[in-house]
């Protein structure tokens, strides 16, 4: 009695047979020429920055929305010399004994504000209907500027403070609102909040990947997760990039210039991330890192659970699962 060779039963985890595909060859080439890929990538990055410095335009921060009804109304007001032209900002005033008791100081402050550079008109609270509360203790003055005061240098606030110094000397509370309030707002100290977010992301990725270096790679390259191999994930990455780019570029049909700028920037960034970063830079850097990709301090190695995001390895079949072929009697 002899037994024929068992048939080759494909396993779910076994890679398909056949010659390597284009993406597999691309990943292998990037790994074999890792230093060259990184140097070329850095040269392209430097060239892009140099081109932006040489021919790139500047940022615009204007309240201009061509083609909209709001813009047409603003143009009409501007053309007819209305008091509502320019950019308005409010100065909120509060006095316990009533604003009317400080009329002289209010008139003097209004006159000084009107002499500041870039100021078109100033409307005091006592001369503007509806600008004072029912109890007479709270009101606001409206200052209209030729340009957006939020874009002024912070030194401009010194002149505004001097203009209302007389009111504050009489214990009238003075606060700036609108674009002028944005200029007076202290710079945000976001260092701590960004650090908390970064540490939290690293901890989550540590539990997912079990490695400090591997957890850092998605953060550096802006990739949501580190692919186990380029050939296995590049198709998904490319398809997702095509979908995202198509959605972003569809907003170029909008008549809003701001929306067009955001759509073009996001679309180009996704294309660059899906090509230069994910398909070229990630394989090259991982090859250079080698085993350091999965380095983990021993204390963390003992604490972190053993998680396998891709499931158990099914490429090997235990002997008990071997499939015997048909037996023949000789």
PDB file of C-alpha atoms in Angstrom:
ATOM      1  CA  UNK A   1       0.000   0.000   0.000  1.00  0.00           C
ATOM      2  CA  UNK A   2       1.405   3.338  -1.035  1.00  0.00           C
ATOM      3  CA  UNK A   3       0.119   6.837  -0.590  1.00  0.00           C
ATOM      4  CA  UNK A   4       0.330   9.582  -3.134  1.00  0.00           C
ATOM      5  CA  UNK A   5       1.716  13.011  -2.197  1.00  0.00           C
ATOM      6  CA  UNK A   6      -0.791  15.183  -0.389  1.00  0.00           C
ATOM      7  CA  UNK A   7      -2.271  17.896  -2.541  1.00  0.00           C
ATOM      8  CA  UNK A   8      -1.146  21.490  -1.974  1.00  0.00           C
ATOM      9  CA  UNK A   9      -4.068  22.931  -0.058  1.00  0.00           C
ATOM     10  CA  UNK A  10      -3.829  26.764   0.071  1.00  0.00           C
ATOM     11  CA  UNK A  11      -3.880  28.285   3.532  1.00  0.00           C
ATOM     12  CA  UNK A  12      -5.683  31.559   4.278  1.00  0.00           C
ATOM     13  CA  UNK A  13      -2.516  33.344   5.420  1.00  0.00           C
ATOM     14  CA  UNK A  14      -0.224  32.115   2.647  1.00  0.00           C
ATOM     15  CA  UNK A  15       0.725  34.755   0.049  1.00  0.00           C
ATOM     16  CA  UNK A  16      -0.456  33.946  -3.471  1.00  0.00           C
ATOM     17  CA  UNK A  17       1.983  32.253  -5.783  1.00  0.00           C
ATOM     18  CA  UNK A  18       3.341  34.007  -8.839  1.00  0.00           C
ATOM     19  CA  UNK A  19       5.878  36.667  -9.755  1.00  0.00           C
ATOM     20  CA  UNK A  20       6.102  39.736  -7.509  1.00  0.00           C
ATOM     21  CA  UNK A  21       3.945  42.660  -8.529  1.00  0.00           C
ATOM     22  CA  UNK A  22       4.885  46.242  -9.261  1.00  0.00           C
ATOM     23  CA  UNK A  23       4.338  47.462  -5.709  1.00  0.00           C
ATOM     24  CA  UNK A  24       6.378  44.587  -4.306  1.00  0.00           C
ATOM     25  CA  UNK A  25       9.244  45.419  -6.661  1.00  0.00           C
ATOM     26  CA  UNK A  26       8.971  49.112  -5.766  1.00  0.00           C
ATOM     27  CA  UNK A  27       9.242  48.381  -2.057  1.00  0.00           C
ATOM     28  CA  UNK A  28      12.189  46.060  -2.597  1.00  0.00           C
ATOM     29  CA  UNK A  29      13.987  48.652  -4.753  1.00  0.00           C
ATOM     30  CA  UNK A  30      13.449  51.390  -2.138  1.00  0.00           C
ATOM     31  CA  UNK A  31      14.845  49.111   0.563  1.00  0.00           C
ATOM     32  CA  UNK A  32      17.912  48.188  -1.491  1.00  0.00           C
ATOM     33  CA  UNK A  33      18.584  51.856  -2.338  1.00  0.00           C
ATOM     34  CA  UNK A  34      17.405  53.311   0.972  1.00  0.00           C
ATOM     35  CA  UNK A  35      20.049  56.018   1.325  1.00  0.00           C
ATOM     36  CA  UNK A  36      19.625  57.116  -2.249  1.00  0.00           C
ATOM     37  CA  UNK A  37      15.841  57.355  -1.849  1.00  0.00           C
ATOM     38  CA  UNK A  38      16.112  59.426   1.322  1.00  0.00           C
ATOM     39  CA  UNK A  39      18.703  61.782  -0.196  1.00  0.00           C
ATOM     40  CA  UNK A  40      16.585  62.334  -3.312  1.00  0.00           C
ATOM     41  CA  UNK A  41      13.488  62.844  -1.150  1.00  0.00           C
ATOM     42  CA  UNK A  42      15.282  65.484   0.925  1.00  0.00           C
ATOM     43  CA  UNK A  43      16.573  67.214  -2.221  1.00  0.00           C
ATOM     44  CA  UNK A  44      13.035  67.379  -3.600  1.00  0.00           C
ATOM     45  CA  UNK A  45      11.841  68.826  -0.294  1.00  0.00           C
ATOM     46  CA  UNK A  46      14.570  71.487  -0.285  1.00  0.00           C
ATOM     47  CA  UNK A  47      13.829  72.335  -3.925  1.00  0.00           C
ATOM     48  CA  UNK A  48      10.142  72.750  -3.109  1.00  0.00           C
ATOM     49  CA  UNK A  49      10.921  75.139  -0.248  1.00  0.00           C
ATOM     50  CA  UNK A  50      13.320  77.100  -2.458  1.00  0.00           C
ATOM     51  CA  UNK A  51      10.727  77.370  -5.226  1.00  0.00           C
ATOM     52  CA  UNK A  52       8.143  78.579  -2.730  1.00  0.00           C
ATOM     53  CA  UNK A  53      10.516  81.263  -1.470  1.00  0.00           C
ATOM     54  CA  UNK A  54      11.397  82.352  -5.000  1.00  0.00           C
ATOM     55  CA  UNK A  55       8.048  82.254  -6.785  1.00  0.00           C
ATOM     56  CA  UNK A  56       5.438  81.478  -4.150  1.00  0.00           C
ATOM     57  CA  UNK A  57       2.865  84.074  -3.190  1.00  0.00           C
ATOM     58  CA  UNK A  58       1.951  85.350   0.239  1.00  0.00           C
ATOM     59  CA  UNK A  59      -1.005  84.604   2.471  1.00  0.00           C
ATOM     60  CA  UNK A  60      -4.123  86.740   2.147  1.00  0.00           C
ATOM     61  CA  UNK A  61      -6.318  87.594   5.117  1.00  0.00           C
ATOM     62  CA  UNK A  62      -9.147  89.683   3.705  1.00  0.00           C
ATOM     63  CA  UNK A  63     -12.910  89.658   4.101  1.00  0.00           C
ATOM     64  CA  UNK A  64     -13.463  89.367   0.360  1.00  0.00           C
ATOM     65  CA  UNK A  65     -15.913  86.848  -1.076  1.00  0.00           C
ATOM     66  CA  UNK A  66     -16.410  87.733  -4.759  1.00  0.00           C
ATOM     67  CA  UNK A  67     -19.772  86.839  -6.234  1.00  0.00           C
ATOM     68  CA  UNK A  68     -21.644  86.638  -2.916  1.00  0.00           C
ATOM     69  CA  UNK A  69     -24.546  88.849  -1.850  1.00  0.00           C
ATOM     70  CA  UNK A  70     -22.620  89.920   1.259  1.00  0.00           C
ATOM     71  CA  UNK A  71     -19.722  91.152  -0.891  1.00  0.00           C
ATOM     72  CA  UNK A  72     -22.079  93.036  -3.219  1.00  0.00           C
ATOM     73  CA  UNK A  73     -23.669  94.738  -0.216  1.00  0.00           C
ATOM     74  CA  UNK A  74     -20.272  95.687   1.181  1.00  0.00           C
ATOM     75  CA  UNK A  75     -19.248  97.117  -2.197  1.00  0.00           C
ATOM     76  CA  UNK A  76     -22.425  99.220  -2.336  1.00  0.00           C
ATOM     77  CA  UNK A  77     -21.768 100.604   1.135  1.00  0.00           C
ATOM     78  CA  UNK A  78     -18.175 101.356   0.188  1.00  0.00           C
ATOM     79  CA  UNK A  79     -19.214 103.119  -3.015  1.00  0.00           C
ATOM     80  CA  UNK A  80     -21.855 105.322  -1.396  1.00  0.00           C
ATOM     81  CA  UNK A  81     -19.681 106.445   1.488  1.00  0.00           C
ATOM     82  CA  UNK A  82     -21.809 104.792   4.172  1.00  0.00           C
ATOM     83  CA  UNK A  83     -20.791 104.921   7.814  1.00  0.00           C
ATOM     84  CA  UNK A  84     -20.818 101.118   7.761  1.00  0.00           C
ATOM     85  CA  UNK A  85     -17.858 100.806   5.422  1.00  0.00           C
ATOM     86  CA  UNK A  86     -14.605  99.307   6.652  1.00  0.00           C
ATOM     87  CA  UNK A  87     -14.176  96.737   9.421  1.00  0.00           C
ATOM     88  CA  UNK A  88     -16.008  97.366  12.682  1.00  0.00           C
ATOM     89  CA  UNK A  89     -14.823  96.595  16.202  1.00  0.00           C
ATOM     90  CA  UNK A  90     -16.549  97.198  19.521  1.00  0.00           C
ATOM     91  CA  UNK A  91     -15.190  98.667  22.726  1.00  0.00           C
ATOM     92  CA  UNK A  92     -17.383  97.532  25.625  1.00  0.00           C
ATOM     93  CA  UNK A  93     -17.723  99.950  28.545  1.00  0.00           C
ATOM     94  CA  UNK A  94     -19.057  99.357  32.055  1.00  0.00           C
ATOM     95  CA  UNK A  95     -19.548 101.858  34.881  1.00  0.00           C
ATOM     96  CA  UNK A  96     -21.302 101.086  38.169  1.00  0.00           C
ATOM     97  CA  UNK A  97     -22.610 104.645  38.463  1.00  0.00           C
ATOM     98  CA  UNK A  98     -23.787 104.773  34.843  1.00  0.00           C
ATOM     99  CA  UNK A  99     -22.035 105.812  31.661  1.00  0.00           C
ATOM    100  CA  UNK A 100     -23.846 109.147  31.561  1.00  0.00           C
ATOM    101  CA  UNK A 101     -21.841 110.241  34.609  1.00  0.00           C
ATOM    102  CA  UNK A 102     -18.682 109.969  32.492  1.00  0.00           C
ATOM    103  CA  UNK A 103     -19.873 111.842  29.401  1.00  0.00           C
ATOM    104  CA  UNK A 104     -16.849 114.156  29.288  1.00  0.00           C
ATOM    105  CA  UNK A 105     -14.390 111.266  29.454  1.00  0.00           C
ATOM    106  CA  UNK A 106     -16.402 109.359  26.845  1.00  0.00           C
ATOM    107  CA  UNK A 107     -16.352 112.286  24.421  1.00  0.00           C
ATOM    108  CA  UNK A 108     -12.605 112.752  24.918  1.00  0.00           C
ATOM    109  CA  UNK A 109     -11.928 109.044  24.369  1.00  0.00           C
ATOM    110  CA  UNK A 110     -14.086 109.039  21.236  1.00  0.00           C
ATOM    111  CA  UNK A 111     -12.153 111.989  19.820  1.00  0.00           C
ATOM    112  CA  UNK A 112      -8.779 110.400  20.560  1.00  0.00           C
ATOM    113  CA  UNK A 113      -9.852 107.093  19.016  1.00  0.00           C
ATOM    114  CA  UNK A 114     -10.911 108.929  15.858  1.00  0.00           C
ATOM    115  CA  UNK A 115      -7.409 110.355  15.465  1.00  0.00           C
ATOM    116  CA  UNK A 116      -5.705 106.954  15.483  1.00  0.00           C
ATOM    117  CA  UNK A 117      -4.195 105.852  12.146  1.00  0.00           C
ATOM    118  CA  UNK A 118      -6.479 103.653  10.099  1.00  0.00           C
ATOM    119  CA  UNK A 119      -9.684 104.683  11.927  1.00  0.00           C
ATOM    120  CA  UNK A 120     -12.561 105.804   9.692  1.00  0.00           C
ATOM    121  CA  UNK A 121     -15.325 106.599  12.179  1.00  0.00           C
ATOM    122  CA  UNK A 122     -16.083 106.252  15.891  1.00  0.00           C
ATOM    123  CA  UNK A 123     -19.599 106.041  17.325  1.00  0.00           C
ATOM    124  CA  UNK A 124     -19.885 106.672  21.063  1.00  0.00           C
ATOM    125  CA  UNK A 125     -22.364 104.746  23.214  1.00  0.00           C
ATOM    126  CA  UNK A 126     -24.320 107.804  24.341  1.00  0.00           C
ATOM    127  CA  UNK A 127     -24.829 109.063  20.780  1.00  0.00           C
ATOM    128  CA  UNK A 128     -25.817 105.703  19.260  1.00  0.00           C
ATOM    129  CA  UNK A 129     -29.397 104.443  19.755  1.00  0.00           C
ATOM    130  CA  UNK A 130     -29.502 101.050  21.453  1.00  0.00           C
ATOM    131  CA  UNK A 131     -25.816 101.094  22.411  1.00  0.00           C
ATOM    132  CA  UNK A 132     -26.496 101.432  26.175  1.00  0.00           C
ATOM    133  CA  UNK A 133     -28.190  98.866  28.412  1.00  0.00           C
ATOM    134  CA  UNK A 134     -31.490  99.571  30.133  1.00  0.00           C
ATOM    135  CA  UNK A 135     -29.814 100.346  33.465  1.00  0.00           C
ATOM    136  CA  UNK A 136     -27.365 102.726  31.781  1.00  0.00           C
ATOM    137  CA  UNK A 137     -24.319 100.991  33.203  1.00  0.00           C
ATOM    138  CA  UNK A 138     -23.120  99.042  30.150  1.00  0.00           C
ATOM    139  CA  UNK A 139     -22.603 100.199  26.580  1.00  0.00           C
ATOM    140  CA  UNK A 140     -20.302  99.945  23.615  1.00  0.00           C
ATOM    141  CA  UNK A 141     -18.543 102.231  21.185  1.00  0.00           C
ATOM    142  CA  UNK A 142     -18.097 101.155  17.565  1.00  0.00           C
ATOM    143  CA  UNK A 143     -14.800 101.876  15.834  1.00  0.00           C
ATOM    144  CA  UNK A 144     -14.574 101.283  12.084  1.00  0.00           C
ATOM    145  CA  UNK A 145     -11.152 100.678  10.578  1.00  0.00           C
ATOM    146  CA  UNK A 146      -9.975 100.930   6.980  1.00  0.00           C
ATOM    147  CA  UNK A 147      -8.402  97.464   7.329  1.00  0.00           C
ATOM    148  CA  UNK A 148      -8.926  94.477   9.576  1.00  0.00           C
ATOM    149  CA  UNK A 149      -7.411  95.460  12.960  1.00  0.00           C
ATOM    150  CA  UNK A 150      -6.733  91.810  13.771  1.00  0.00           C
ATOM    151  CA  UNK A 151      -3.898  91.988  11.227  1.00  0.00           C
ATOM    152  CA  UNK A 152      -2.271  95.059  12.811  1.00  0.00           C
ATOM    153  CA  UNK A 153       0.936  94.884  14.792  1.00  0.00           C
ATOM    154  CA  UNK A 154       0.364  94.466  18.519  1.00  0.00           C
ATOM    155  CA  UNK A 155       2.070  97.806  19.114  1.00  0.00           C
ATOM    156  CA  UNK A 156      -1.106  99.412  17.731  1.00  0.00           C
ATOM    157  CA  UNK A 157      -2.846  98.521  20.994  1.00  0.00           C
ATOM    158  CA  UNK A 158      -0.658 101.004  22.858  1.00  0.00           C
ATOM    159  CA  UNK A 159      -2.366 103.882  21.021  1.00  0.00           C
ATOM    160  CA  UNK A 160      -5.808 102.440  21.752  1.00  0.00           C
ATOM    161  CA  UNK A 161      -4.912 102.077  25.437  1.00  0.00           C
ATOM    162  CA  UNK A 162      -3.780 105.706  25.582  1.00  0.00           C
ATOM    163  CA  UNK A 163      -7.023 106.832  23.936  1.00  0.00           C
ATOM    164  CA  UNK A 164      -9.182 105.176  26.631  1.00  0.00           C
ATOM    165  CA  UNK A 165      -6.824 105.849  29.548  1.00  0.00           C
ATOM    166  CA  UNK A 166      -9.078 108.665  30.781  1.00  0.00           C
ATOM    167  CA  UNK A 167     -12.025 106.287  31.094  1.00  0.00           C
ATOM    168  CA  UNK A 168     -10.008 103.761  33.032  1.00  0.00           C
ATOM    169  CA  UNK A 169      -8.766 106.530  35.316  1.00  0.00           C
ATOM    170  CA  UNK A 170     -12.424 107.125  36.240  1.00  0.00           C
ATOM    171  CA  UNK A 171     -12.821 103.388  36.987  1.00  0.00           C
ATOM    172  CA  UNK A 172     -14.771 102.634  33.835  1.00  0.00           C
ATOM    173  CA  UNK A 173     -14.195  99.059  32.677  1.00  0.00           C
ATOM    174  CA  UNK A 174     -12.947  98.969  29.066  1.00  0.00           C
ATOM    175  CA  UNK A 175     -12.745  95.770  27.001  1.00  0.00           C
ATOM    176  CA  UNK A 176     -12.016  95.307  23.311  1.00  0.00           C
ATOM    177  CA  UNK A 177     -14.227  93.134  21.132  1.00  0.00           C
ATOM    178  CA  UNK A 178     -14.414  91.939  17.557  1.00  0.00           C
ATOM    179  CA  UNK A 179     -11.247  92.094  15.453  1.00  0.00           C
ATOM    180  CA  UNK A 180      -9.700  94.527  17.930  1.00  0.00           C
ATOM    181  CA  UNK A 181     -10.258  91.952  20.665  1.00  0.00           C
ATOM    182  CA  UNK A 182      -8.503  89.352  18.523  1.00  0.00           C
ATOM    183  CA  UNK A 183      -5.498  91.657  18.321  1.00  0.00           C
ATOM    184  CA  UNK A 184      -5.523  92.128  22.099  1.00  0.00           C
ATOM    185  CA  UNK A 185      -5.900  88.420  22.833  1.00  0.00           C
ATOM    186  CA  UNK A 186      -2.738  86.957  24.404  1.00  0.00           C
ATOM    187  CA  UNK A 187      -0.865  84.382  22.402  1.00  0.00           C
ATOM    188  CA  UNK A 188      -2.107  80.887  23.154  1.00  0.00           C
ATOM    189  CA  UNK A 189       0.287  78.662  25.095  1.00  0.00           C
ATOM    190  CA  UNK A 190      -0.488  75.391  23.330  1.00  0.00           C
ATOM    191  CA  UNK A 191       2.738  73.616  24.200  1.00  0.00           C
ATOM    192  CA  UNK A 192       1.264  71.660  27.095  1.00  0.00           C
ATOM    193  CA  UNK A 193      -1.895  70.604  25.251  1.00  0.00           C
ATOM    194  CA  UNK A 194       0.136  69.466  22.232  1.00  0.00           C
ATOM    195  CA  UNK A 195       2.442  67.498  24.526  1.00  0.00           C
ATOM    196  CA  UNK A 196      -0.539  65.752  26.142  1.00  0.00           C
ATOM    197  CA  UNK A 197      -1.909  64.790  22.725  1.00  0.00           C
ATOM    198  CA  UNK A 198       1.474  63.532  21.540  1.00  0.00           C
ATOM    199  CA  UNK A 199       2.074  61.432  24.656  1.00  0.00           C
ATOM    200  CA  UNK A 200      -1.435  59.973  24.453  1.00  0.00           C
ATOM    201  CA  UNK A 201      -0.933  59.048  20.794  1.00  0.00           C
ATOM    202  CA  UNK A 202       2.403  57.384  21.550  1.00  0.00           C
ATOM    203  CA  UNK A 203       0.861  55.350  24.393  1.00  0.00           C
ATOM    204  CA  UNK A 204      -2.015  54.189  22.187  1.00  0.00           C
ATOM    205  CA  UNK A 205       0.374  53.227  19.384  1.00  0.00           C
ATOM    206  CA  UNK A 206       2.617  51.430  21.868  1.00  0.00           C
ATOM    207  CA  UNK A 207      -0.290  49.195  22.841  1.00  0.00           C
ATOM    208  CA  UNK A 208      -1.104  48.626  19.178  1.00  0.00           C
ATOM    209  CA  UNK A 209       2.408  47.997  17.827  1.00  0.00           C
ATOM    210  CA  UNK A 210       4.429  47.131  20.935  1.00  0.00           C
ATOM    211  CA  UNK A 211       7.351  49.300  19.809  1.00  0.00           C
ATOM    212  CA  UNK A 212       8.534  52.843  20.434  1.00  0.00           C
ATOM    213  CA  UNK A 213      10.126  53.275  17.006  1.00  0.00           C
ATOM    214  CA  UNK A 214       7.246  51.683  15.126  1.00  0.00           C
ATOM    215  CA  UNK A 215       4.792  53.869  17.024  1.00  0.00           C
ATOM    216  CA  UNK A 216       6.747  56.939  16.021  1.00  0.00           C
ATOM    217  CA  UNK A 217       6.765  56.207  12.311  1.00  0.00           C
ATOM    218  CA  UNK A 218       3.057  56.919  11.727  1.00  0.00           C
ATOM    219  CA  UNK A 219       3.411  60.231  13.591  1.00  0.00           C
ATOM    220  CA  UNK A 220       6.411  61.356  11.602  1.00  0.00           C
ATOM    221  CA  UNK A 221       4.950  60.384   8.227  1.00  0.00           C
ATOM    222  CA  UNK A 222       1.352  61.353   9.048  1.00  0.00           C
ATOM    223  CA  UNK A 223       0.158  57.805   8.291  1.00  0.00           C
ATOM    224  CA  UNK A 224      -2.729  56.452  10.367  1.00  0.00           C
ATOM    225  CA  UNK A 225      -1.039  53.066  10.784  1.00  0.00           C
ATOM    226  CA  UNK A 226       2.222  51.440   9.809  1.00  0.00           C
ATOM    227  CA  UNK A 227       1.728  48.861   7.075  1.00  0.00           C
ATOM    228  CA  UNK A 228       3.233  45.466   7.513  1.00  0.00           C
ATOM    229  CA  UNK A 229       4.461  45.418   3.925  1.00  0.00           C
ATOM    230  CA  UNK A 230       4.162  47.670   0.932  1.00  0.00           C
ATOM    231  CA  UNK A 231       2.841  45.005  -1.410  1.00  0.00           C
ATOM    232  CA  UNK A 232       0.035  44.105   1.002  1.00  0.00           C
ATOM    233  CA  UNK A 233      -1.129  47.623   1.811  1.00  0.00           C
ATOM    234  CA  UNK A 234      -0.146  49.926  -1.048  1.00  0.00           C
ATOM    235  CA  UNK A 235      -3.288  49.146  -3.033  1.00  0.00           C
ATOM    236  CA  UNK A 236      -5.480  50.112  -0.113  1.00  0.00           C
ATOM    237  CA  UNK A 237      -3.407  53.253   0.483  1.00  0.00           C
ATOM    238  CA  UNK A 238      -3.535  54.224  -3.190  1.00  0.00           C
ATOM    239  CA  UNK A 239      -7.277  53.643  -3.478  1.00  0.00           C
ATOM    240  CA  UNK A 240      -7.939  55.656  -0.336  1.00  0.00           C
ATOM    241  CA  UNK A 241      -5.717  58.454  -1.643  1.00  0.00           C
ATOM    242  CA  UNK A 242      -7.600  58.500  -4.952  1.00  0.00           C
ATOM    243  CA  UNK A 243     -10.947  58.755  -3.155  1.00  0.00           C
ATOM    244  CA  UNK A 244      -9.765  61.500  -0.794  1.00  0.00           C
ATOM    245  CA  UNK A 245      -8.092  63.480  -3.585  1.00  0.00           C
ATOM    246  CA  UNK A 246     -11.212  63.248  -5.752  1.00  0.00           C
ATOM    247  CA  UNK A 247     -13.392  64.526  -2.922  1.00  0.00           C
ATOM    248  CA  UNK A 248     -11.068  67.413  -2.119  1.00  0.00           C
ATOM    249  CA  UNK A 249     -10.564  68.473  -5.743  1.00  0.00           C
ATOM    250  CA  UNK A 250     -14.327  68.426  -6.322  1.00  0.00           C
ATOM    251  CA  UNK A 251     -14.527  71.527  -4.113  1.00  0.00           C
ATOM    252  CA  UNK A 252     -12.541  73.417  -6.767  1.00  0.00           C
ATOM    253  CA  UNK A 253     -15.904  73.902  -8.487  1.00  0.00           C
ATOM    254  CA  UNK A 254     -16.981  76.160  -5.620  1.00  0.00           C
ATOM    255  CA  UNK A 255     -17.174  79.917  -6.212  1.00  0.00           C
ATOM    256  CA  UNK A 256     -15.639  80.569  -2.795  1.00  0.00           C
ATOM    257  CA  UNK A 257     -11.941  81.341  -3.141  1.00  0.00           C
ATOM    258  CA  UNK A 258     -11.162  80.170   0.405  1.00  0.00           C
ATOM    259  CA  UNK A 259     -12.802  76.791  -0.243  1.00  0.00           C
ATOM    260  CA  UNK A 260     -10.811  76.438  -3.468  1.00  0.00           C
ATOM    261  CA  UNK A 261      -7.542  77.143  -1.670  1.00  0.00           C
ATOM    262  CA  UNK A 262      -8.293  74.561   1.017  1.00  0.00           C
ATOM    263  CA  UNK A 263      -9.371  71.963  -1.564  1.00  0.00           C
ATOM    264  CA  UNK A 264      -6.239  72.379  -3.668  1.00  0.00           C
ATOM    265  CA  UNK A 265      -3.931  72.278  -0.648  1.00  0.00           C
ATOM    266  CA  UNK A 266      -5.549  69.165   0.822  1.00  0.00           C
ATOM    267  CA  UNK A 267      -5.652  67.369  -2.526  1.00  0.00           C
ATOM    268  CA  UNK A 268      -1.987  68.004  -3.286  1.00  0.00           C
ATOM    269  CA  UNK A 269      -0.941  67.026   0.244  1.00  0.00           C
ATOM    270  CA  UNK A 270      -2.759  63.679  -0.019  1.00  0.00           C
ATOM    271  CA  UNK A 271      -1.069  62.925  -3.356  1.00  0.00           C
ATOM    272  CA  UNK A 272       2.365  63.740  -1.929  1.00  0.00           C
ATOM    273  CA  UNK A 273       1.698  61.682   1.192  1.00  0.00           C
ATOM    274  CA  UNK A 274       0.483  58.661  -0.770  1.00  0.00           C
ATOM    275  CA  UNK A 275       3.415  58.690  -3.200  1.00  0.00           C
ATOM    276  CA  UNK A 276       6.590  60.292  -1.906  1.00  0.00           C
ATOM    277  CA  UNK A 277       5.990  59.409   1.738  1.00  0.00           C
ATOM    278  CA  UNK A 278       4.134  56.109   1.950  1.00  0.00           C
ATOM    279  CA  UNK A 279       5.390  54.352  -1.173  1.00  0.00           C
ATOM    280  CA  UNK A 280       8.998  55.596  -1.140  1.00  0.00           C
ATOM    281  CA  UNK A 281      10.111  57.102   2.162  1.00  0.00           C
ATOM    282  CA  UNK A 282       8.552  54.583   4.564  1.00  0.00           C
ATOM    283  CA  UNK A 283      10.176  51.455   3.010  1.00  0.00           C
ATOM    284  CA  UNK A 284      13.559  53.201   2.826  1.00  0.00           C
ATOM    285  CA  UNK A 285      13.537  54.427   6.423  1.00  0.00           C
ATOM    286  CA  UNK A 286      12.287  51.094   7.775  1.00  0.00           C
ATOM    287  CA  UNK A 287      15.111  49.300   5.974  1.00  0.00           C
ATOM    288  CA  UNK A 288      17.673  51.641   7.549  1.00  0.00           C
ATOM    289  CA  UNK A 289      16.137  51.270  11.003  1.00  0.00           C
ATOM    290  CA  UNK A 290      16.213  47.485  10.717  1.00  0.00           C
ATOM    291  CA  UNK A 291      15.471  45.780  14.028  1.00  0.00           C
ATOM    292  CA  UNK A 292      15.245  49.197  15.669  1.00  0.00           C
ATOM    293  CA  UNK A 293      11.756  49.466  14.185  1.00  0.00           C
ATOM    294  CA  UNK A 294      10.571  47.071  16.886  1.00  0.00           C
ATOM    295  CA  UNK A 295      12.846  48.180  19.726  1.00  0.00           C
ATOM    296  CA  UNK A 296      11.080  48.419  23.064  1.00  0.00           C
ATOM    297  CA  UNK A 297      12.457  49.035  26.568  1.00  0.00           C
ATOM    298  CA  UNK A 298      12.332  45.882  28.675  1.00  0.00           C
ATOM    299  CA  UNK A 299      10.093  47.384  31.402  1.00  0.00           C
ATOM    300  CA  UNK A 300       7.500  48.241  28.766  1.00  0.00           C
ATOM    301  CA  UNK A 301       7.953  44.859  27.110  1.00  0.00           C
ATOM    302  CA  UNK A 302       6.877  43.182  30.353  1.00  0.00           C
ATOM    303  CA  UNK A 303       3.905  45.510  30.870  1.00  0.00           C
ATOM    304  CA  UNK A 304       2.402  45.840  27.399  1.00  0.00           C
ATOM    305  CA  UNK A 305       0.009  43.096  26.314  1.00  0.00           C
ATOM    306  CA  UNK A 306       0.817  40.918  23.338  1.00  0.00           C
ATOM    307  CA  UNK A 307      -1.488  42.117  20.592  1.00  0.00           C
ATOM    308  CA  UNK A 308      -1.427  40.936  17.001  1.00  0.00           C
ATOM    309  CA  UNK A 309      -3.435  43.405  14.874  1.00  0.00           C
ATOM    310  CA  UNK A 310      -3.200  41.120  11.828  1.00  0.00           C
ATOM    311  CA  UNK A 311      -4.287  37.908  13.522  1.00  0.00           C
ATOM    312  CA  UNK A 312      -2.411  34.634  14.012  1.00  0.00           C
ATOM    313  CA  UNK A 313       0.081  33.347  11.492  1.00  0.00           C
ATOM    314  CA  UNK A 314      -1.693  30.808   9.304  1.00  0.00           C
ATOM    315  CA  UNK A 315       1.138  30.195   6.869  1.00  0.00           C
ATOM    316  CA  UNK A 316       2.254  27.061   8.724  1.00  0.00           C
ATOM    317  CA  UNK A 317       0.039  24.021   9.014  1.00  0.00           C
ATOM    318  CA  UNK A 318       0.439  21.690  11.944  1.00  0.00           C
ATOM    319  CA  UNK A 319       1.016  18.054  11.130  1.00  0.00           C
ATOM    320  CA  UNK A 320      -2.386  17.117  12.484  1.00  0.00           C
ATOM    321  CA  UNK A 321      -3.992  19.227   9.750  1.00  0.00           C
ATOM    322  CA  UNK A 322      -2.092  17.533   6.901  1.00  0.00           C
ATOM    323  CA  UNK A 323      -4.462  16.303   4.229  1.00  0.00           C
ATOM    324  CA  UNK A 324      -3.745  12.785   3.102  1.00  0.00           C
ATOM    325  CA  UNK A 325      -4.295  11.877  -0.496  1.00  0.00           C
ATOM    326  CA  UNK A 326      -6.192   8.842  -1.708  1.00  0.00           C
ATOM    327  CA  UNK A 327      -4.608   5.528  -0.859  1.00  0.00           C
ATOM    328  CA  UNK A 328      -3.942   2.983  -3.545  1.00  0.00           C
ATOM    329  CA  UNK A 329      -3.347  -0.712  -3.161  1.00  0.00           C
ATOM    330  CA  UNK A 330      -0.409  -2.065  -5.136  1.00  0.00           C
TER     331      UNK A 330
END
